[in-house]
Amino acid sequence: MFEDGEYVFLADGDDKRYWIRVSFDMIRIPSLGTIDGSRFRDADDGSAVTIAGKEFTIFRAGAADLMGSLERGAQIITPKDAASIIMNCDVKSGDTVLEVGAGSGALTTALTSAVAPDGRVHTVELREEYALRALKNLKRTGLDRYWSYQIGDAKDVTVNMAADVLITDMPDPWSAFENLIGSVRPGGRVCAYVPNMNQVESTVNKMREMNFFDVRAAELMERELEVHPGGVRPSFKMLGHTGYLVFGRKRS
């Protein structure tokens, strides 16, 4: 059953989403009006509800849903890249993740969802306005309880932790590795997200220079399929280049 304060969405027949925070009192839903939230007391994921004579389905939000609902400023890391980062860095409940660059909080949302309820994500952000936007987005979803941040330059900031994973979203991650790698436990995983090929080269070279294990780089493409009666074909549109991912692992 849904819990009081849980962040969920209503989907209409056209798959349009209306985000709400569950309350068993009166709820104001933009474009739909005010409804009695007590009807959600016995509802569960996928339940049908009728509001103002219109049918909706109420769904519990997954990490990708939450990422898509964010108030955006900076370009976000997409779900396809976030999923690869989480899998390749083995991010799981109870882990401690050191992140560089909050952006709008998209990757932070995916990471906090993965480490909950026993882990945490700590973000180093150069610009306070980005950190505050990420905080606002995380508070909407309730994931802020698993997050902390500090303002500073990753190249020289002091971070007191023993992280399982280091993930950077900055133009020159190689310049911060020497400073941050001491905050990563032996065997910990490192991922750098960069937009350009020359940045990949510099990042890989620095990881090799620092004797990281299993250094590799990848780019992910995603193309949906158009499914119609009598025929299926690839979509003409594709979520192509978004960024390059460079992975490595710290030796003791």
PDB file of C-alpha atoms in Angstrom:
ATOM      1  CA  MET A   1       0.000   0.000   0.000  1.00  0.00           C
ATOM      2  CA  PHE A   2       1.067   3.586  -0.528  1.00  0.00           C
ATOM      3  CA  GLU A   3       2.451   5.464   2.459  1.00  0.00           C
ATOM      4  CA  ASP A   4       1.527   8.950   3.564  1.00  0.00           C
ATOM      5  CA  GLY A   5       3.953  11.412   1.932  1.00  0.00           C
ATOM      6  CA  GLU A   6       5.038   9.022  -0.842  1.00  0.00           C
ATOM      7  CA  TYR A   7       5.690  10.636  -4.237  1.00  0.00           C
ATOM      8  CA  VAL A   8       3.615   8.905  -6.971  1.00  0.00           C
ATOM      9  CA  PHE A   9       1.967   9.762 -10.263  1.00  0.00           C
ATOM     10  CA  LEU A  10      -1.444   9.393 -11.869  1.00  0.00           C
ATOM     11  CA  ALA A  11      -1.522   8.339 -15.540  1.00  0.00           C
ATOM     12  CA  ASP A  12      -4.539   9.091 -17.720  1.00  0.00           C
ATOM     13  CA  GLY A  13      -5.639   7.231 -20.857  1.00  0.00           C
ATOM     14  CA  ASP A  14      -3.153   9.206 -22.964  1.00  0.00           C
ATOM     15  CA  ASP A  15      -0.301   8.348 -20.577  1.00  0.00           C
ATOM     16  CA  LYS A  16      -0.057  11.920 -19.321  1.00  0.00           C
ATOM     17  CA  ARG A  17       1.360  12.021 -15.822  1.00  0.00           C
ATOM     18  CA  TYR A  18       0.159  14.013 -12.831  1.00  0.00           C
ATOM     19  CA  TRP A  19       2.591  13.964  -9.926  1.00  0.00           C
ATOM     20  CA  ILE A  20       1.249  14.001  -6.377  1.00  0.00           C
ATOM     21  CA  ARG A  21       2.445  13.419  -2.846  1.00  0.00           C
ATOM     22  CA  VAL A  22       0.161  10.916  -1.169  1.00  0.00           C
ATOM     23  CA  SER A  23      -1.921  12.340   1.652  1.00  0.00           C
ATOM     24  CA  PHE A  24      -4.997  10.846   3.263  1.00  0.00           C
ATOM     25  CA  ASP A  25      -6.482  14.339   3.638  1.00  0.00           C
ATOM     26  CA  MET A  26      -7.381  16.735   0.832  1.00  0.00           C
ATOM     27  CA  ILE A  27      -4.919  16.888  -2.075  1.00  0.00           C
ATOM     28  CA  ARG A  28      -4.568  19.674  -4.617  1.00  0.00           C
ATOM     29  CA  ILE A  29      -3.643  18.273  -8.051  1.00  0.00           C
ATOM     30  CA  PRO A  30      -2.691  20.859 -10.695  1.00  0.00           C
ATOM     31  CA  SER A  31      -5.107  20.774 -13.668  1.00  0.00           C
ATOM     32  CA  LEU A  32      -7.394  18.309 -11.836  1.00  0.00           C
ATOM     33  CA  GLY A  33      -8.498  20.231  -8.773  1.00  0.00           C
ATOM     34  CA  THR A  34      -8.792  19.178  -5.132  1.00  0.00           C
ATOM     35  CA  ILE A  35      -9.681  15.599  -4.209  1.00  0.00           C
ATOM     36  CA  ASP A  36     -10.172  13.553  -1.061  1.00  0.00           C
ATOM     37  CA  GLY A  37      -6.895  11.716  -0.512  1.00  0.00           C
ATOM     38  CA  SER A  38      -8.528   9.081   1.704  1.00  0.00           C
ATOM     39  CA  ARG A  39      -9.277   7.131  -1.482  1.00  0.00           C
ATOM     40  CA  PHE A  40      -5.566   6.325  -1.685  1.00  0.00           C
ATOM     41  CA  ARG A  41      -5.522   4.663   1.741  1.00  0.00           C
ATOM     42  CA  ASP A  42      -6.286   1.221   0.281  1.00  0.00           C
ATOM     43  CA  ALA A  43      -4.733   1.842  -3.136  1.00  0.00           C
ATOM     44  CA  ASP A  44      -1.646   0.030  -4.362  1.00  0.00           C
ATOM     45  CA  ASP A  45       0.719   0.226  -7.314  1.00  0.00           C
ATOM     46  CA  GLY A  46      -1.317   0.000 -10.537  1.00  0.00           C
ATOM     47  CA  SER A  47      -4.690   0.706  -8.917  1.00  0.00           C
ATOM     48  CA  ALA A  48      -7.432   2.416 -10.933  1.00  0.00           C
ATOM     49  CA  VAL A  49      -8.978   5.619  -9.569  1.00  0.00           C
ATOM     50  CA  THR A  50     -11.699   7.901 -10.901  1.00  0.00           C
ATOM     51  CA  ILE A  51     -11.259  11.648 -10.540  1.00  0.00           C
ATOM     52  CA  ALA A  52     -13.900  14.090 -11.830  1.00  0.00           C
ATOM     53  CA  GLY A  53     -15.385  11.306 -13.942  1.00  0.00           C
ATOM     54  CA  LYS A  54     -12.053  10.498 -15.592  1.00  0.00           C
ATOM     55  CA  GLU A  55     -10.165   7.226 -15.187  1.00  0.00           C
ATOM     56  CA  PHE A  56      -6.566   7.202 -13.963  1.00  0.00           C
ATOM     57  CA  THR A  57      -4.047   4.596 -12.856  1.00  0.00           C
ATOM     58  CA  ILE A  58      -1.832   5.388  -9.889  1.00  0.00           C
ATOM     59  CA  PHE A  59       1.770   4.193 -10.071  1.00  0.00           C
ATOM     60  CA  ARG A  60       4.677   4.095  -7.668  1.00  0.00           C
ATOM     61  CA  ALA A  61       7.607   5.914  -9.273  1.00  0.00           C
ATOM     62  CA  GLY A  62      10.833   4.149 -10.165  1.00  0.00           C
ATOM     63  CA  ALA A  63      14.216   5.879 -10.464  1.00  0.00           C
ATOM     64  CA  ALA A  64      13.788   6.569 -14.198  1.00  0.00           C
ATOM     65  CA  ASP A  65      10.332   8.061 -13.564  1.00  0.00           C
ATOM     66  CA  LEU A  66      11.747  10.334 -10.876  1.00  0.00           C
ATOM     67  CA  MET A  67      14.610  11.428 -13.130  1.00  0.00           C
ATOM     68  CA  GLY A  68      12.108  12.403 -15.810  1.00  0.00           C
ATOM     69  CA  SER A  69      10.104  14.520 -13.358  1.00  0.00           C
ATOM     70  CA  LEU A  70      12.964  16.794 -12.278  1.00  0.00           C
ATOM     71  CA  GLU A  71      13.059  20.537 -12.601  1.00  0.00           C
ATOM     72  CA  ARG A  72      15.952  20.929 -15.004  1.00  0.00           C
ATOM     73  CA  GLY A  73      18.727  23.449 -15.288  1.00  0.00           C
ATOM     74  CA  ALA A  74      21.977  21.859 -16.382  1.00  0.00           C
ATOM     75  CA  GLN A  75      21.903  19.028 -18.938  1.00  0.00           C
ATOM     76  CA  ILE A  76      21.013  15.816 -17.114  1.00  0.00           C
ATOM     77  CA  ILE A  77      22.624  12.393 -17.254  1.00  0.00           C
ATOM     78  CA  THR A  78      20.005  10.200 -18.924  1.00  0.00           C
ATOM     79  CA  PRO A  79      18.565   6.942 -17.533  1.00  0.00           C
ATOM     80  CA  LYS A  80      20.480   4.860 -20.093  1.00  0.00           C
ATOM     81  CA  ASP A  81      23.791   6.224 -18.826  1.00  0.00           C
ATOM     82  CA  ALA A  82      22.739   6.242 -15.168  1.00  0.00           C
ATOM     83  CA  ALA A  83      21.750   2.576 -15.384  1.00  0.00           C
ATOM     84  CA  SER A  84      25.132   1.664 -16.851  1.00  0.00           C
ATOM     85  CA  ILE A  85      26.946   3.632 -14.157  1.00  0.00           C
ATOM     86  CA  ILE A  86      25.011   1.910 -11.383  1.00  0.00           C
ATOM     87  CA  MET A  87      25.568  -1.561 -12.868  1.00  0.00           C
ATOM     88  CA  ASN A  88      29.256  -1.133 -13.766  1.00  0.00           C
ATOM     89  CA  CYS A  89      30.058   0.511 -10.433  1.00  0.00           C
ATOM     90  CA  ASP A  90      28.039  -2.107  -8.532  1.00  0.00           C
ATOM     91  CA  VAL A  91      26.106   0.579  -6.639  1.00  0.00           C
ATOM     92  CA  LYS A  92      23.731  -1.053  -4.171  1.00  0.00           C
ATOM     93  CA  SER A  93      21.893  -0.540  -0.905  1.00  0.00           C
ATOM     94  CA  GLY A  94      24.269   0.359   1.903  1.00  0.00           C
ATOM     95  CA  ASP A  95      27.012   1.764  -0.336  1.00  0.00           C
ATOM     96  CA  THR A  96      28.676   5.134   0.115  1.00  0.00           C
ATOM     97  CA  VAL A  97      29.043   7.073  -3.130  1.00  0.00           C
ATOM     98  CA  LEU A  98      31.181  10.162  -3.661  1.00  0.00           C
ATOM     99  CA  GLU A  99      29.796  12.176  -6.565  1.00  0.00           C
ATOM    100  CA  VAL A 100      31.349  15.212  -8.245  1.00  0.00           C
ATOM    101  CA  GLY A 101      28.861  17.529  -9.930  1.00  0.00           C
ATOM    102  CA  ALA A 102      25.216  17.714  -8.885  1.00  0.00           C
ATOM    103  CA  GLY A 103      23.791  19.280 -12.046  1.00  0.00           C
ATOM    104  CA  SER A 104      20.008  19.138 -11.732  1.00  0.00           C
ATOM    105  CA  GLY A 105      20.216  16.026  -9.544  1.00  0.00           C
ATOM    106  CA  ALA A 106      19.276  13.397 -12.140  1.00  0.00           C
ATOM    107  CA  LEU A 107      22.169  11.011 -11.515  1.00  0.00           C
ATOM    108  CA  THR A 108      21.986  11.867  -7.807  1.00  0.00           C
ATOM    109  CA  THR A 109      18.354  10.734  -7.859  1.00  0.00           C
ATOM    110  CA  ALA A 110      19.314   7.404  -9.427  1.00  0.00           C
ATOM    111  CA  LEU A 111      22.214   6.925  -7.006  1.00  0.00           C
ATOM    112  CA  THR A 112      20.276   7.746  -3.835  1.00  0.00           C
ATOM    113  CA  SER A 113      17.510   5.405  -4.971  1.00  0.00           C
ATOM    114  CA  ALA A 114      20.098   2.645  -5.415  1.00  0.00           C
ATOM    115  CA  VAL A 115      21.880   3.080  -2.065  1.00  0.00           C
ATOM    116  CA  ALA A 116      18.698   3.521   0.023  1.00  0.00           C
ATOM    117  CA  PRO A 117      17.821   2.835   2.763  1.00  0.00           C
ATOM    118  CA  ASP A 118      21.188   2.143   4.382  1.00  0.00           C
ATOM    119  CA  GLY A 119      23.679   4.000   2.190  1.00  0.00           C
ATOM    120  CA  ARG A 120      24.339   7.593   1.245  1.00  0.00           C
ATOM    121  CA  VAL A 121      25.539   9.805  -1.580  1.00  0.00           C
ATOM    122  CA  HIS A 122      27.812  12.765  -0.897  1.00  0.00           C
ATOM    123  CA  THR A 123      28.235  15.311  -3.687  1.00  0.00           C
ATOM    124  CA  VAL A 124      30.972  17.859  -4.245  1.00  0.00           C
ATOM    125  CA  GLU A 125      29.556  20.728  -6.293  1.00  0.00           C
ATOM    126  CA  LEU A 126      31.410  23.804  -7.488  1.00  0.00           C
ATOM    127  CA  ARG A 127      28.307  25.990  -7.870  1.00  0.00           C
ATOM    128  CA  GLU A 128      25.874  26.381  -4.997  1.00  0.00           C
ATOM    129  CA  GLU A 129      22.948  27.143  -7.316  1.00  0.00           C
ATOM    130  CA  TYR A 130      23.266  23.651  -8.805  1.00  0.00           C
ATOM    131  CA  ALA A 131      23.449  22.040  -5.370  1.00  0.00           C
ATOM    132  CA  LEU A 132      20.319  23.887  -4.251  1.00  0.00           C
ATOM    133  CA  ARG A 133      18.422  22.857  -7.387  1.00  0.00           C
ATOM    134  CA  ALA A 134      19.438  19.234  -6.820  1.00  0.00           C
ATOM    135  CA  LEU A 135      18.345  19.527  -3.182  1.00  0.00           C
ATOM    136  CA  LYS A 136      14.966  20.903  -4.243  1.00  0.00           C
ATOM    137  CA  ASN A 137      14.466  18.001  -6.661  1.00  0.00           C
ATOM    138  CA  LEU A 138      15.540  15.410  -4.108  1.00  0.00           C
ATOM    139  CA  LYS A 139      13.227  16.858  -1.465  1.00  0.00           C
ATOM    140  CA  ARG A 140      10.298  16.450  -3.864  1.00  0.00           C
ATOM    141  CA  THR A 141      11.016  12.743  -4.076  1.00  0.00           C
ATOM    142  CA  GLY A 142      11.992  12.201  -0.430  1.00  0.00           C
ATOM    143  CA  LEU A 143      15.454  10.949  -1.408  1.00  0.00           C
ATOM    144  CA  ASP A 144      17.222  13.889   0.222  1.00  0.00           C
ATOM    145  CA  ARG A 145      17.484  11.870   3.447  1.00  0.00           C
ATOM    146  CA  TYR A 146      20.219   9.791   1.753  1.00  0.00           C
ATOM    147  CA  TRP A 147      22.165  12.780   0.416  1.00  0.00           C
ATOM    148  CA  SER A 148      24.641  15.386   1.581  1.00  0.00           C
ATOM    149  CA  TYR A 149      26.737  17.894  -0.280  1.00  0.00           C
ATOM    150  CA  GLN A 150      29.559  20.371   0.065  1.00  0.00           C
ATOM    151  CA  ILE A 151      30.567  23.323  -2.083  1.00  0.00           C
ATOM    152  CA  GLY A 152      34.111  23.258  -3.398  1.00  0.00           C
ATOM    153  CA  ASP A 153      36.478  22.498  -6.235  1.00  0.00           C
ATOM    154  CA  ALA A 154      37.053  18.755  -6.630  1.00  0.00           C
ATOM    155  CA  LYS A 155      40.698  19.446  -7.454  1.00  0.00           C
ATOM    156  CA  ASP A 156      41.532  20.584  -3.926  1.00  0.00           C
ATOM    157  CA  VAL A 157      38.471  20.119  -1.698  1.00  0.00           C
ATOM    158  CA  THR A 158      38.876  18.065   1.490  1.00  0.00           C
ATOM    159  CA  VAL A 159      36.513  15.066   1.672  1.00  0.00           C
ATOM    160  CA  ASN A 160      36.556  12.925   4.801  1.00  0.00           C
ATOM    161  CA  MET A 161      35.032   9.575   3.873  1.00  0.00           C
ATOM    162  CA  ALA A 162      35.812   6.079   2.625  1.00  0.00           C
ATOM    163  CA  ALA A 163      33.617   5.774  -0.443  1.00  0.00           C
ATOM    164  CA  ASP A 164      32.815   2.555  -2.265  1.00  0.00           C
ATOM    165  CA  VAL A 165      32.389   4.462  -5.519  1.00  0.00           C
ATOM    166  CA  LEU A 166      33.614   7.737  -7.028  1.00  0.00           C
ATOM    167  CA  ILE A 167      31.597   9.188  -9.911  1.00  0.00           C
ATOM    168  CA  THR A 168      32.535  12.434 -11.625  1.00  0.00           C
ATOM    169  CA  ASP A 169      30.582  14.655 -13.996  1.00  0.00           C
ATOM    170  CA  MET A 170      33.077  17.410 -14.740  1.00  0.00           C
ATOM    171  CA  PRO A 171      35.062  18.526 -17.816  1.00  0.00           C
ATOM    172  CA  ASP A 172      38.495  17.459 -16.515  1.00  0.00           C
ATOM    173  CA  PRO A 173      38.108  14.586 -14.049  1.00  0.00           C
ATOM    174  CA  TRP A 174      41.752  13.560 -14.404  1.00  0.00           C
ATOM    175  CA  SER A 175      42.728  16.774 -12.615  1.00  0.00           C
ATOM    176  CA  ALA A 176      40.735  15.727  -9.520  1.00  0.00           C
ATOM    177  CA  PHE A 177      41.697  12.051  -9.259  1.00  0.00           C
ATOM    178  CA  GLU A 178      44.878  12.664  -7.248  1.00  0.00           C
ATOM    179  CA  ASN A 179      42.933  14.677  -4.681  1.00  0.00           C
ATOM    180  CA  LEU A 180      39.868  12.431  -4.415  1.00  0.00           C
ATOM    181  CA  ILE A 181      41.217   8.910  -4.760  1.00  0.00           C
ATOM    182  CA  GLY A 182      42.290   8.916  -1.098  1.00  0.00           C
ATOM    183  CA  SER A 183      38.593   9.091  -0.210  1.00  0.00           C
ATOM    184  CA  VAL A 184      37.884   5.823  -2.071  1.00  0.00           C
ATOM    185  CA  ARG A 185      38.469   2.468  -0.381  1.00  0.00           C
ATOM    186  CA  PRO A 186      40.833  -0.096  -1.951  1.00  0.00           C
ATOM    187  CA  GLY A 187      38.879  -2.024  -4.560  1.00  0.00           C
ATOM    188  CA  GLY A 188      36.478   0.887  -4.962  1.00  0.00           C
ATOM    189  CA  ARG A 189      35.131   1.741  -8.392  1.00  0.00           C
ATOM    190  CA  VAL A 190      35.564   4.954 -10.334  1.00  0.00           C
ATOM    191  CA  CYS A 191      33.475   6.340 -13.194  1.00  0.00           C
ATOM    192  CA  ALA A 192      33.976   9.540 -15.164  1.00  0.00           C
ATOM    193  CA  TYR A 193      31.235  10.947 -17.396  1.00  0.00           C
ATOM    194  CA  VAL A 194      32.625  13.239 -20.128  1.00  0.00           C
ATOM    195  CA  PRO A 195      31.144  14.616 -23.375  1.00  0.00           C
ATOM    196  CA  ASN A 196      34.167  14.677 -25.706  1.00  0.00           C
ATOM    197  CA  MET A 197      36.687  12.178 -27.117  1.00  0.00           C
ATOM    198  CA  ASN A 198      39.769  14.151 -26.053  1.00  0.00           C
ATOM    199  CA  GLN A 199      38.446  14.085 -22.478  1.00  0.00           C
ATOM    200  CA  VAL A 200      38.112  10.307 -22.701  1.00  0.00           C
ATOM    201  CA  GLU A 201      41.747  10.045 -23.752  1.00  0.00           C
ATOM    202  CA  SER A 202      43.003  12.233 -20.907  1.00  0.00           C
ATOM    203  CA  THR A 203      40.848  10.380 -18.370  1.00  0.00           C
ATOM    204  CA  VAL A 204      41.949   6.916 -19.506  1.00  0.00           C
ATOM    205  CA  ASN A 205      45.611   7.964 -19.571  1.00  0.00           C
ATOM    206  CA  LYS A 206      45.376   9.317 -16.025  1.00  0.00           C
ATOM    207  CA  MET A 207      43.651   6.169 -14.748  1.00  0.00           C
ATOM    208  CA  ARG A 208      46.385   4.022 -16.310  1.00  0.00           C
ATOM    209  CA  GLU A 209      49.090   6.293 -14.907  1.00  0.00           C
ATOM    210  CA  MET A 210      47.542   5.801 -11.441  1.00  0.00           C
ATOM    211  CA  ASN A 211      47.548   2.013 -11.973  1.00  0.00           C
ATOM    212  CA  PHE A 212      43.762   1.578 -11.926  1.00  0.00           C
ATOM    213  CA  PHE A 213      42.452  -1.888 -12.711  1.00  0.00           C
ATOM    214  CA  ASP A 214      40.109  -2.708 -15.623  1.00  0.00           C
ATOM    215  CA  VAL A 215      40.197   0.724 -17.265  1.00  0.00           C
ATOM    216  CA  ARG A 216      37.723   0.957 -20.151  1.00  0.00           C
ATOM    217  CA  ALA A 217      35.563   3.469 -21.966  1.00  0.00           C
ATOM    218  CA  ALA A 218      32.115   3.114 -23.542  1.00  0.00           C
ATOM    219  CA  GLU A 219      29.355   4.988 -25.306  1.00  0.00           C
ATOM    220  CA  LEU A 220      25.722   3.886 -25.169  1.00  0.00           C
ATOM    221  CA  MET A 221      23.079   4.262 -27.888  1.00  0.00           C
ATOM    222  CA  GLU A 222      19.358   3.717 -27.389  1.00  0.00           C
ATOM    223  CA  ARG A 223      16.788   3.299 -30.159  1.00  0.00           C
ATOM    224  CA  GLU A 224      13.133   2.494 -29.610  1.00  0.00           C
ATOM    225  CA  LEU A 225      10.997   0.315 -31.875  1.00  0.00           C
ATOM    226  CA  GLU A 226       7.852   1.494 -33.616  1.00  0.00           C
ATOM    227  CA  VAL A 227       5.252  -1.245 -33.108  1.00  0.00           C
ATOM    228  CA  HIS A 228       2.124  -1.002 -35.264  1.00  0.00           C
ATOM    229  CA  PRO A 229      -0.487  -3.515 -36.392  1.00  0.00           C
ATOM    230  CA  GLY A 230       1.128  -5.522 -39.165  1.00  0.00           C
ATOM    231  CA  GLY A 231       4.647  -4.158 -38.787  1.00  0.00           C
ATOM    232  CA  VAL A 232       7.534  -3.362 -36.481  1.00  0.00           C
ATOM    233  CA  ARG A 233      10.495  -1.182 -37.370  1.00  0.00           C
ATOM    234  CA  PRO A 234      13.228   0.807 -35.624  1.00  0.00           C
ATOM    235  CA  SER A 235      12.323   4.387 -34.821  1.00  0.00           C
ATOM    236  CA  PHE A 236      13.868   7.067 -37.004  1.00  0.00           C
ATOM    237  CA  LYS A 237      14.775   8.900 -33.809  1.00  0.00           C
ATOM    238  CA  MET A 238      17.523   7.612 -31.559  1.00  0.00           C
ATOM    239  CA  LEU A 239      18.933   8.708 -28.229  1.00  0.00           C
ATOM    240  CA  GLY A 240      22.471   8.711 -29.510  1.00  0.00           C
ATOM    241  CA  HIS A 241      25.505  10.451 -28.081  1.00  0.00           C
ATOM    242  CA  THR A 242      24.944  11.887 -24.640  1.00  0.00           C
ATOM    243  CA  GLY A 243      28.356  11.321 -23.092  1.00  0.00           C
ATOM    244  CA  TYR A 244      31.216   8.867 -22.740  1.00  0.00           C
ATOM    245  CA  LEU A 245      31.671   6.654 -19.690  1.00  0.00           C
ATOM    246  CA  VAL A 246      35.129   5.755 -18.418  1.00  0.00           C
ATOM    247  CA  PHE A 247      35.415   3.085 -15.729  1.00  0.00           C
ATOM    248  CA  GLY A 248      38.241   1.855 -13.549  1.00  0.00           C
ATOM    249  CA  ARG A 249      38.926   0.328 -10.162  1.00  0.00           C
ATOM    250  CA  LYS A 250      41.309   1.380  -7.428  1.00  0.00           C
ATOM    251  CA  ARG A 251      44.087  -0.951  -6.370  1.00  0.00           C
ATOM    252  CA  SER A 252      45.318  -0.876  -2.771  1.00  0.00           C
TER     253      SER A 252
END
